[in-house]
CSV table of C-alpha atoms and ligand atoms in Angstrom, one decimal:
chain,number,residue,atom,x,y,z
A,1,MET,CA,-0.1,-0.2,0.2
A,2,GLU,CA,1.3,3.5,-0.8
A,3,ASN,CA,1.9,5.5,2.6
A,4,SER,CA,1.9,9.1,0.7
A,5,LYS,CA,-1.7,7.7,-0.8
A,6,PHE,CA,-2.7,8.5,2.6
A,7,GLN,CA,-0.9,10.9,3.8
A,8,GLN,CA,-1.9,13.0,1.4
A,9,MET,CA,-5.9,12.3,2.6
A,10,ILE,CA,-5.0,13.2,5.9
A,11,ASP,CA,-4.0,16.3,4.9
A,12,ASP,CA,-6.8,16.8,3.2
A,13,PHE,CA,-8.5,16.4,5.9
A,14,THR,CA,-6.2,18.5,8.8
A,15,LEU,CA,-7.1,21.9,10.0
A,16,ASP,CA,-4.4,23.7,11.8
A,17,SER,CA,-5.2,26.6,14.4
A,18,ASP,CA,-4.7,29.4,11.8
A,19,ALA,CA,-7.7,27.4,9.5
A,20,ILE,CA,-10.2,27.3,12.7
A,21,LYS,CA,-9.7,31.3,14.2
A,22,GLU,CA,-10.4,31.5,10.3
A,23,ILE,CA,-13.5,29.5,10.7
A,24,ALA,CA,-14.7,30.9,13.8
A,25,ALA,CA,-14.1,34.7,12.6
A,26,SER,CA,-15.6,34.4,9.2
A,27,PHE,CA,-18.8,32.4,11.4
A,28,ARG,CA,-18.9,35.2,14.2
A,29,TYR,CA,-19.2,37.2,10.7
A,30,ASP,CA,-22.0,35.7,8.7
A,31,ILE,CA,-24.0,36.1,13.0
A,32,ASP,CA,-23.6,39.6,12.8
A,33,ALA,CA,-24.6,39.9,9.4
A,34,GLY,CA,-27.2,37.8,10.3
A,35,VAL,CA,-29.2,39.8,13.2
A,36,ARG,CA,-28.5,42.8,11.0
A,37,GLU,CA,-30.5,41.2,8.3
A,38,THR,CA,-27.9,42.2,5.5
A,39,GLY,CA,-29.1,39.6,3.0
A,40,GLU,CA,-24.9,38.4,3.6
A,41,SER,CA,-24.7,35.3,5.7
A,42,SER,CA,-25.4,32.2,4.6
A,43,LEU,CA,-26.9,31.2,8.5
A,44,ARG,CA,-30.8,31.2,8.3
A,45,MET,CA,-30.9,32.5,11.9
A,46,LEU,CA,-34.1,31.4,12.7
A,47,LYS,CA,-36.0,33.2,15.5
A,48,SER,CA,-37.4,30.8,17.8
A,49,TYR,CA,-40.3,33.2,19.7
A,50,ILE,CA,-39.0,31.7,23.2
A,51,GLY,CA,-36.5,32.9,25.4
A,52,LEU,CA,-34.7,31.5,28.7
A,53,PRO,CA,-36.6,29.7,31.6
A,54,THR,CA,-36.6,31.1,34.9
A,55,GLY,CA,-36.3,27.6,36.7
A,56,ASN,CA,-39.6,27.4,38.2
A,57,GLU,CA,-42.0,26.4,35.0
A,58,LYS,CA,-44.3,24.0,36.6
A,59,GLY,CA,-47.1,21.3,35.8
A,60,GLU,CA,-48.1,18.4,33.2
A,61,TYR,CA,-46.6,18.7,29.5
A,62,LEU,CA,-46.6,16.1,26.4
A,63,ALA,CA,-43.2,16.2,24.8
A,64,LEU,CA,-42.9,14.8,21.4
A,65,ASP,CA,-39.2,14.6,20.3
A,66,PHE,CA,-39.2,14.5,16.5
A,67,GLY,CA,-35.1,14.7,15.2
A,68,GLY,CA,-33.8,11.8,13.9
A,69,THR,CA,-34.7,8.3,12.4
A,70,ASN,CA,-35.9,7.6,16.9
A,71,LEU,CA,-39.3,9.2,18.0
A,72,ARG,CA,-40.1,10.0,21.0
A,73,VAL,CA,-43.6,11.0,22.7
A,74,VAL,CA,-42.8,11.9,26.4
A,75,LEU,CA,-45.7,12.8,29.9
A,76,ILE,CA,-43.1,15.3,31.9
A,77,ARG,CA,-43.8,16.9,35.0
A,78,LEU,CA,-42.0,19.8,35.8
A,79,GLU,CA,-41.4,20.6,39.1
A,80,GLY,CA,-39.9,23.9,39.5
A,81,ASN,CA,-35.9,24.5,40.9
A,82,GLY,CA,-34.9,22.8,37.2
A,83,LYS,CA,-35.7,19.3,38.9
A,84,PHE,CA,-38.8,17.2,36.6
A,85,GLU,CA,-39.6,13.6,36.6
A,86,VAL,CA,-40.2,11.2,32.7
A,87,ILE,CA,-44.4,9.9,33.7
A,88,LYS,CA,-44.3,7.8,30.9
A,89,LYS,CA,-42.1,7.6,28.1
A,90,VAL,CA,-43.3,5.8,23.9
A,91,ALA,CA,-40.0,5.9,21.3
A,92,LYS,CA,-40.5,4.2,18.0
A,93,PRO,CA,-37.7,4.2,15.4
A,94,LEU,CA,-39.1,5.5,12.2
A,95,VAL,CA,-37.7,3.2,9.6
A,96,LYS,CA,-37.5,-0.6,10.8
A,97,PRO,CA,-36.3,-2.5,7.4
A,98,GLY,CA,-38.4,-4.7,5.8
A,99,GLU,CA,-41.5,-3.4,7.7
A,100,TYR,CA,-42.2,0.3,7.0
A,101,ASP,CA,-40.3,3.6,6.8
A,102,PHE,CA,-41.4,6.8,7.0
A,103,ILE,CA,-38.4,9.2,6.1
A,104,CYS,CA,-38.2,7.7,2.4
A,105,ALA,CA,-39.9,9.7,-0.3
A,106,ASP,CA,-42.9,7.0,-0.7
A,107,ALA,CA,-43.7,8.1,2.5
A,108,ASN,CA,-45.9,10.7,2.6
A,109,ALA,CA,-46.9,13.3,5.8
A,110,ASP,CA,-50.3,12.0,6.9
A,111,GLU,CA,-48.6,8.1,7.0
A,112,LEU,CA,-46.0,9.4,9.5
A,113,PHE,CA,-47.8,11.9,11.5
A,114,ASP,CA,-51.0,9.4,12.2
A,115,PHE,CA,-47.7,6.6,13.4
A,116,ILE,CA,-46.8,9.6,15.0
A,117,ALA,CA,-50.3,10.0,16.4
A,118,ASP,CA,-50.5,6.7,17.6
A,119,MET,CA,-47.8,7.0,19.8
A,120,VAL,CA,-49.3,10.3,21.1
A,121,GLU,CA,-52.2,7.7,21.9
A,122,LYS,CA,-49.9,5.6,24.0
A,123,ALA,CA,-48.5,8.3,25.8
A,124,VAL,CA,-51.5,9.4,27.0
A,125,ASP,CA,-52.7,6.0,27.5
A,126,GLY,CA,-55.7,6.5,25.6
A,127,ASP,CA,-57.1,9.4,27.5
A,128,HIS,CA,-59.1,11.1,24.6
A,129,ASP,CA,-61.1,13.5,26.9
A,130,LYS,CA,-58.3,15.3,29.5
A,131,LYS,CA,-56.6,18.6,28.1
A,132,TYR,CA,-52.9,18.0,27.6
A,133,LEU,CA,-50.6,21.0,25.9
A,134,LEU,CA,-48.0,19.7,23.8
A,135,GLY,CA,-44.5,21.1,22.8
A,136,HIS,CA,-42.9,19.8,19.9
A,137,THR,CA,-39.2,19.4,19.2
A,138,PHE,CA,-39.2,18.9,15.8
A,139,SER,CA,-35.4,19.2,14.4
A,140,PHE,CA,-35.4,21.1,11.0
A,141,PRO,CA,-35.2,24.1,9.6
A,142,SER,CA,-38.0,26.1,10.1
A,143,ALA,CA,-39.2,29.2,9.4
A,144,GLN,CA,-41.8,30.4,12.3
A,145,THR,CA,-43.8,33.4,12.7
A,146,ASN,CA,-44.7,32.6,16.3
A,147,ILE,CA,-43.8,30.0,19.2
A,148,TYR,CA,-46.7,27.1,17.5
A,149,ASN,CA,-46.3,28.5,13.8
A,150,ALA,CA,-43.3,26.6,12.6
A,151,ARG,CA,-43.0,26.1,8.9
A,152,LEU,CA,-40.2,23.1,7.6
A,153,ILE,CA,-38.5,25.0,5.2
A,154,ILE,CA,-36.6,21.9,3.8
A,155,TRP,CA,-36.1,17.8,5.2
A,156,THR,CA,-32.0,17.7,6.3
A,157,LYS,CA,-30.3,14.6,7.5
A,158,GLU,CA,-31.7,12.7,4.2
A,159,PHE,CA,-35.0,13.1,5.0
A,160,ALA,CA,-37.2,12.9,2.0
A,161,THR,CA,-41.4,11.9,3.2
A,162,LYS,CA,-43.6,14.2,0.2
A,163,GLY,CA,-45.5,17.2,1.7
A,164,VAL,CA,-43.4,18.2,4.5
A,165,GLU,CA,-41.5,21.0,3.0
A,166,GLY,CA,-43.4,24.1,3.0
A,167,GLU,CA,-46.2,23.1,5.6
A,168,VAL,CA,-46.4,24.1,9.1
A,169,VAL,CA,-45.7,20.7,10.9
A,170,ASN,CA,-47.8,21.3,14.3
A,171,ASP,CA,-51.0,21.8,11.5
A,172,LEU,CA,-49.7,18.5,10.2
A,173,LEU,CA,-49.6,17.0,14.0
A,174,LYS,CA,-52.8,19.0,14.7
A,175,ALA,CA,-55.0,17.1,11.5
A,176,ALA,CA,-53.5,13.8,12.7
A,177,LEU,CA,-54.8,14.0,16.5
A,178,ALA,CA,-58.2,14.8,14.7
A,179,ARG,CA,-58.3,11.8,12.6
A,180,LYS,CA,-57.6,9.6,15.8
A,181,ASN,CA,-60.3,11.7,18.1
A,182,LEU,CA,-57.3,13.2,20.1
A,183,SER,CA,-58.1,17.1,20.2
A,184,ASN,CA,-57.5,16.8,23.6
A,185,VAL,CA,-54.5,17.0,23.2
A,186,GLU,CA,-53.2,20.7,21.8
A,187,PRO,CA,-49.7,21.3,19.7
A,188,THR,CA,-49.2,24.8,21.5
A,189,ALA,CA,-45.2,24.8,20.7
A,190,VAL,CA,-42.8,24.0,18.3
A,191,ILE,CA,-38.8,24.2,19.0
A,192,ASN,CA,-35.6,22.9,17.0
A,193,ASP,CA,-33.9,20.1,19.6
A,194,THR,CA,-31.0,22.9,19.9
A,195,VAL,CA,-33.2,25.2,21.6
A,196,ALA,CA,-34.6,22.7,23.3
A,197,VAL,CA,-31.2,21.6,24.9
A,198,LEU,CA,-30.3,25.2,25.5
A,199,LEU,CA,-33.8,25.1,27.5
A,200,ALA,CA,-33.0,22.5,29.8
A,201,ALA,CA,-29.5,23.0,30.6
A,202,ALA,CA,-31.0,26.7,31.3
A,203,TYR,CA,-33.9,25.3,33.2
A,204,LYS,CA,-31.0,22.5,35.5
A,205,LEU,CA,-28.2,24.9,35.6
A,206,GLY,CA,-28.4,28.3,34.8
A,207,ASN,CA,-26.1,30.3,33.4
A,208,VAL,CA,-26.3,29.1,29.8
A,209,ASN,CA,-26.2,31.0,26.5
A,210,VAL,CA,-25.4,28.1,23.3
A,211,GLY,CA,-27.3,25.1,23.1
A,212,SER,CA,-26.3,22.5,19.8
A,213,ILE,CA,-26.4,18.9,18.7
A,214,TYR,CA,-23.8,17.5,17.8
A,215,ALA,CA,-25.0,13.9,16.2
A,216,THR,CA,-26.7,12.3,13.4
A,217,GLY,CA,-26.9,16.4,12.6
A,218,HIS,CA,-24.9,18.8,13.6
A,219,ASN,CA,-26.8,22.9,14.9
A,220,THR,CA,-26.1,25.2,16.8
A,221,CYS,CA,-28.8,28.1,18.4
A,222,TYR,CA,-27.7,31.0,20.6
A,223,TYR,CA,-29.8,33.4,23.2
A,224,GLU,CA,-29.7,37.0,21.4
A,225,THR,CA,-30.3,39.6,23.8
A,226,TYR,CA,-29.3,42.2,20.3
A,227,THR,CA,-27.5,44.7,22.7
A,228,SER,CA,-24.1,44.1,21.5
A,229,ALA,CA,-25.8,44.7,18.0
A,230,GLY,CA,-27.0,47.6,19.3
A,231,LEU,CA,-30.6,46.8,17.9
A,232,GLY,CA,-33.5,47.1,20.2
A,233,LYS,CA,-35.4,43.7,19.7
A,234,PRO,CA,-37.3,41.5,22.2
A,235,ALA,CA,-34.1,39.1,22.6
A,236,MET,CA,-35.0,36.0,21.8
A,237,VAL,CA,-33.4,32.1,21.1
A,238,ILE,CA,-31.7,32.1,17.4
A,239,ASN,CA,-32.0,28.8,15.7
A,240,MET,CA,-29.1,29.5,13.3
A,241,GLU,CA,-28.7,26.9,12.0
A,242,SER,CA,-24.8,26.3,11.4
A,243,GLY,CA,-25.3,23.5,9.7
A,244,GLY,CA,-25.7,25.6,6.2
A,245,PHE,CA,-22.9,27.6,7.2
A,246,ASN,CA,-20.9,27.5,3.6
A,247,LYS,CA,-17.6,29.5,4.0
A,248,LEU,CA,-15.7,26.5,4.8
A,249,ALA,CA,-13.0,25.2,2.1
A,250,ILE,CA,-14.4,22.2,0.9
A,251,ASN,CA,-11.6,19.1,-0.2
A,252,LYS,CA,-12.9,16.6,-2.5
A,253,TYR,CA,-14.5,14.2,-0.7
A,254,ASP,CA,-16.5,16.8,0.8
A,255,TYR,CA,-17.4,17.9,-2.9
A,256,LYS,CA,-18.0,14.0,-4.2
A,257,LEU,CA,-20.3,14.0,-0.8
A,258,ASP,CA,-22.1,16.9,-1.0
A,259,LEU,CA,-23.2,16.1,-5.2
A,260,GLU,CA,-23.8,12.4,-4.4
A,261,SER,CA,-26.3,13.7,-1.2
A,262,GLU,CA,-30.3,13.8,-1.1
A,263,LYS,CA,-29.7,17.5,-1.4
A,264,PRO,CA,-26.4,19.0,-3.1
A,265,TYR,CA,-25.5,22.6,-2.0
A,266,GLU,CA,-27.3,22.2,0.9
A,267,GLN,CA,-25.6,22.2,4.6
A,268,ARG,CA,-22.6,22.0,3.7
A,269,LEU,CA,-21.0,22.2,7.3
A,270,GLU,CA,-23.0,19.9,8.6
A,271,LYS,CA,-22.0,17.5,5.5
A,272,MET,CA,-18.2,18.0,7.0
A,273,VAL,CA,-19.4,17.6,10.9
A,274,SER,CA,-22.1,15.1,11.7
A,275,GLY,CA,-22.4,11.9,12.5
A,276,ARG,CA,-24.3,11.1,9.2
A,277,TYR,CA,-21.7,11.9,7.0
A,278,MET,CA,-18.5,11.2,9.4
A,279,GLY,CA,-18.4,7.5,7.7
A,280,GLU,CA,-18.9,8.3,4.0
A,281,LEU,CA,-16.5,10.2,4.1
A,282,PHE,CA,-14.6,7.1,5.5
A,283,ALA,CA,-15.2,5.5,2.7
A,284,TYR,CA,-14.5,7.8,0.0
A,285,CYS,CA,-11.2,7.8,1.3
A,286,LEU,CA,-10.7,4.0,0.8
A,287,ASP,CA,-11.9,3.2,-1.8
A,288,GLU,CA,-9.8,5.4,-3.6
A,289,ALA,CA,-7.1,3.9,-1.5
A,290,TRP,CA,-7.9,0.3,-2.1
A,291,GLY,CA,-10.9,0.3,-4.6
A,292,ILE,CA,-13.8,-1.0,-1.9
A,293,GLY,CA,-16.4,0.7,-4.0
A,294,LYS,CA,-19.5,2.3,-2.2
A,295,VAL,CA,-19.5,0.6,1.1
A,296,SER,CA,-20.8,2.3,3.6
A,297,PHE,CA,-19.3,3.2,7.5
A,298,THR,CA,-21.3,4.5,9.7
A,299,SER,CA,-19.9,6.7,12.5
A,300,ILE,CA,-20.2,3.8,15.2
A,301,ASP,CA,-17.6,2.4,12.6
A,302,ILE,CA,-15.8,5.4,13.2
A,303,SER,CA,-16.0,5.4,17.2
A,304,ARG,CA,-14.9,1.3,17.0
A,305,ILE,CA,-12.3,2.4,14.8
A,306,LEU,CA,-11.2,4.9,17.4
A,307,ALA,CA,-11.5,3.1,20.6
A,308,ASP,CA,-9.2,0.5,19.1
A,309,ASN,CA,-5.9,1.4,21.3
A,310,SER,CA,-3.8,-2.3,20.9
A,311,ASP,CA,-0.8,-1.9,19.5
A,312,THR,CA,-1.8,-4.2,17.3
A,313,LEU,CA,-4.4,-2.3,16.0
A,314,ASN,CA,-6.2,-6.2,15.4
A,315,ASP,CA,-10.1,-4.5,15.9
A,316,VAL,CA,-9.5,-2.0,13.0
A,317,CYS,CA,-8.0,-5.1,11.1
A,318,ALA,CA,-11.5,-7.2,12.0
A,319,LEU,CA,-13.4,-4.3,11.2
A,320,LEU,CA,-11.9,-4.4,7.6
A,321,LYS,CA,-12.8,-7.9,7.0
A,322,GLU,CA,-16.6,-7.5,7.9
A,323,LYS,CA,-17.4,-4.2,6.1
A,324,THR,CA,-14.7,-4.6,3.0
A,325,ASN,CA,-13.7,-8.0,3.2
A,326,LEU,CA,-10.1,-6.1,2.8
A,327,ASP,CA,-7.4,-8.5,4.5
A,328,ILE,CA,-5.0,-5.9,5.7
A,329,GLU,CA,-2.4,-5.7,8.4
A,330,THR,CA,-0.8,-3.9,11.5
A,331,GLU,CA,0.6,-1.2,9.4
A,332,ASP,CA,-1.7,0.0,7.1
A,333,ALA,CA,-4.5,-0.5,9.7
A,334,VAL,CA,-2.2,2.1,11.6
A,335,TRP,CA,-3.1,5.0,8.3
A,336,VAL,CA,-6.8,4.0,8.8
A,337,LYS,CA,-6.9,4.8,12.4
A,338,ALA,CA,-5.2,7.6,11.1
A,339,LEU,CA,-7.0,8.9,8.8
A,340,ALA,CA,-10.2,8.3,11.0
A,341,GLU,CA,-8.9,9.8,14.3
A,342,THR,CA,-8.0,13.7,11.1
A,343,ILE,CA,-11.6,13.1,10.0
A,344,ALA,CA,-13.1,12.9,12.9
A,345,SER,CA,-10.7,15.5,14.8
A,346,ARG,CA,-11.2,18.0,11.9
A,347,SER,CA,-14.9,17.9,13.0
A,348,ALA,CA,-14.6,18.3,16.5
A,349,ARG,CA,-12.6,21.9,15.7
A,350,ILE,CA,-15.2,23.2,13.3
A,351,VAL,CA,-17.4,22.5,15.8
A,352,VAL,CA,-15.9,24.5,18.3
A,353,ALA,CA,-14.7,27.3,16.2
A,354,THR,CA,-18.6,28.2,15.5
A,355,TYR,CA,-19.2,28.1,19.8
A,356,CYS,CA,-15.9,30.5,20.0
A,357,GLY,CA,-17.5,32.5,16.7
A,358,ILE,CA,-20.5,33.0,18.4
A,359,MET,CA,-19.0,34.5,21.6
A,360,TRP,CA,-16.8,36.4,19.8
A,361,HIS,CA,-20.4,38.1,18.3
A,362,LEU,CA,-21.8,38.1,21.9
A,363,TYR,CA,-18.9,39.8,23.7
A,364,PRO,CA,-17.6,42.0,21.1
A,365,ASN,CA,-15.8,43.9,23.6
A,366,GLY,CA,-14.2,40.9,25.3
A,367,GLY,CA,-15.1,40.1,28.9
A,368,ILE,CA,-16.3,36.9,28.2
A,369,PRO,CA,-18.1,35.1,31.5
A,370,LYS,CA,-17.4,32.2,32.5
A,371,GLN,CA,-20.3,29.6,31.3
A,372,TYR,CA,-21.7,26.2,30.0
A,373,ILE,CA,-21.8,25.1,26.4
A,374,ALA,CA,-24.6,22.8,26.5
A,375,VAL,CA,-24.1,20.2,24.3
A,376,ASP,CA,-26.0,16.8,23.2
A,377,GLY,CA,-25.8,14.2,21.0
A,378,SER,CA,-24.5,11.0,20.4
A,379,VAL,CA,-20.7,11.9,18.6
A,380,PHE,CA,-20.3,14.3,22.0
A,381,GLU,CA,-21.4,11.9,24.1
A,382,LYS,CA,-20.1,8.6,22.5
A,383,MET,CA,-17.7,8.9,19.7
A,384,PRO,CA,-13.3,8.5,21.3
A,385,THR,CA,-11.7,11.9,21.0
A,386,ILE,CA,-14.2,14.0,20.1
A,387,LYS,CA,-14.4,16.2,23.6
A,388,GLU,CA,-10.3,16.3,24.4
A,389,ASN,CA,-10.2,17.6,20.7
A,390,MET,CA,-13.1,19.8,21.1
A,391,GLN,CA,-11.1,21.1,24.4
A,392,LYS,CA,-7.7,21.1,22.6
A,393,ALA,CA,-9.6,24.1,19.9
A,394,ILE,CA,-11.3,25.7,22.5
A,395,TYR,CA,-7.5,26.2,23.5
A,396,GLU,CA,-6.1,27.3,20.4
A,397,ILE,CA,-9.3,29.6,19.5
A,398,MET,CA,-10.0,31.7,22.4
A,399,GLU,CA,-6.3,31.5,25.0
A,400,ASP,CA,-6.4,33.5,27.7
A,401,ASP,CA,-10.3,33.1,27.8
A,402,ALA,CA,-10.5,29.4,27.3
A,403,ASP,CA,-11.6,29.0,30.8
A,404,LYS,CA,-14.4,30.3,31.1
A,405,LEU,CA,-16.0,27.5,28.2
A,406,GLU,CA,-17.0,24.8,29.6
A,407,LEU,CA,-18.7,22.5,27.3
A,408,VAL,CA,-21.5,20.6,29.3
A,409,LEU,CA,-23.6,17.2,28.0
A,410,GLU,CA,-26.9,17.9,28.4
A,411,ASN,CA,-28.6,14.5,27.7
A,412,GLY,CA,-32.4,14.1,26.7
A,413,GLY,CA,-33.2,17.7,26.7
A,414,SER,CA,-35.5,16.8,23.9
A,415,ALA,CA,-38.1,16.1,25.8
A,416,LEU,CA,-36.9,18.2,28.8
A,417,GLY,CA,-36.9,21.5,26.0
A,418,ALA,CA,-40.7,20.9,24.7
A,419,ALA,CA,-42.1,20.5,27.8
A,420,LEU,CA,-40.6,23.4,29.2
A,421,ALA,CA,-41.9,25.4,26.3
A,422,ALA,CA,-44.8,24.2,26.2
A,423,ALA,CA,-45.0,26.2,30.0
A,424,MET,CA,-43.2,29.1,29.3
A,425,GLU,CA,-44.2,32.5,27.9
A,426,PRO,CA,-43.9,32.8,24.7
A,427,VAL,CA,-42.0,36.4,22.8
A,428,GLU,CA,-43.7,38.5,21.1
A,429,GLY,CA,-42.3,40.1,17.9
B,1,LIG,C1,-31.5,20.1,11.3
B,1,LIG,C2,-31.0,21.3,12.4
B,1,LIG,C3,-31.1,20.4,13.7
B,1,LIG,C4,-29.8,19.3,13.8
B,1,LIG,C5,-29.6,18.5,14.8
B,1,LIG,C6,-30.3,19.4,11.3
B,1,LIG,O1,-30.2,18.9,10.2
B,1,LIG,O2,-31.7,21.4,10.0
B,1,LIG,O3,-32.8,22.1,12.8
B,1,LIG,O4,-30.8,21.2,14.7
B,1,LIG,O5,-30.1,18.6,12.4
B,1,LIG,O6,-30.4,17.2,14.9
C-alpha cells in the first residue's frame, strides 16, 4: 500500500490553529450579518420566539421529540427548581427495515403524522378527554412566525417524506390528532432540538447561552439579546442552522459527498462534521486507496476504529474485513486509524470554531463571563477523541479566555425542552 496516498488524504482533512481561528472569525461575521439582516449571511438565523426559562416552570406536559430516526413522546411533570419527572415514555423508530419507512420519498405526511398520533395516544394511555398541552421539538430548519407556527423549510439528514416541506408541522400534527379523536391534545409550541437543549440546560444549571446538537445532524442556537448589535429587538433564542454555514473550504471528498447527497449544496458544514456523514467521507477515502467500491461506514464504525488502542489494531483489521473483505495488516491499520482520527478531529475543531464565533459576537469587547455550552448528541457523548479535540480547539482559539467556556453534556434535553417550551410564556415580536 502506498502510504503517501493516506498521508495526502490526512493532509486534506487537517485544519491547523490558524484555519480554525479563521473559521471562527468568518462564522462570527455571518452571525453579525444575520442579526443585522444584511442579506450576506449563509446562516438562516431562525427566530424561536422563546427566551430562557426561570427554572420555576411547573406542571404536566406532553413532549414530542421528532429529530432523527427515533421518535419519542414523553409525558413530563415539571416540578420547578430545575427538577422534573418523566411519567411515561413511548419511543419508536421511524424506519424498521422490511416493515416500514416513514422518512423515505415513498412515504407521505399523513402516514408519518398518523404514526406519531398513534404514539401520542399510547403516551396518554388512550385518554381522549383530559386536556394536554404538547411541546414539539422538531429538529429541522423551520421558519417561525410565533411559537406555534413553524413551517419546514427543507428536510435535512437525508429525510425525504413527501408533503411536509413548506407545511406548518403542527398543523399536520393537529390534523393527525383529530383523525384519532385526540383533539384533547393541543400542540402549542414548536422548537428546534438545539433550542430544547439550551432550555433544558438553562432550567437545570442556569448560566448558559448556547445549545448545540452534535449527533446524526449538527446545529447550534444561542440566546440573542440584540445588545451587542445595538438593536432594540426582543431578546430570544436564535436557531442558527449552523449546519448550513457555507463559507468553508471543502476538499474533494466533501465535494463528492455533497453531490451524491439528497440535497446538494445545502448543509455544507453539517456534511463535514455530523455523524450522518463522517463514515461516508471515510468510505470515499478507502475507496480511493483500495477501490472498495460503495461500502457504507457509519460513525459507529469510526468510533470502533478510534476505540482500538491496541498495538496490533486487531479490531481495526477485523472491522475492515467485515465491511470490505480486505485483509489488512497492522501497518495499514495504523494509516486507517490515523485517517479516521483526522476526520473526527476536523469535525470537532469546526464545531468548536462555531461556538467561539458566537462568543465573539456576544462579547465584542471581550470580558466573556464564565459559562456553560450545552451539547447533546451521540457524537459528542460517545465518539472517542471528540471531547478532547474540542477542548484542545477551545484553547487554540480562545487562548486566555479558554477557561471561561465549559462544555457540558445535556443528555435527553429534547423532551424536557419541549415540555418547558409548552410551559413558558412565548416571546412576541
Ligand atoms: C437540522 C437542524 C437540527 C440538527 C440536529 C440538522 O440537520 O437542520 O435543525 O437542529 O440537524 O438535529
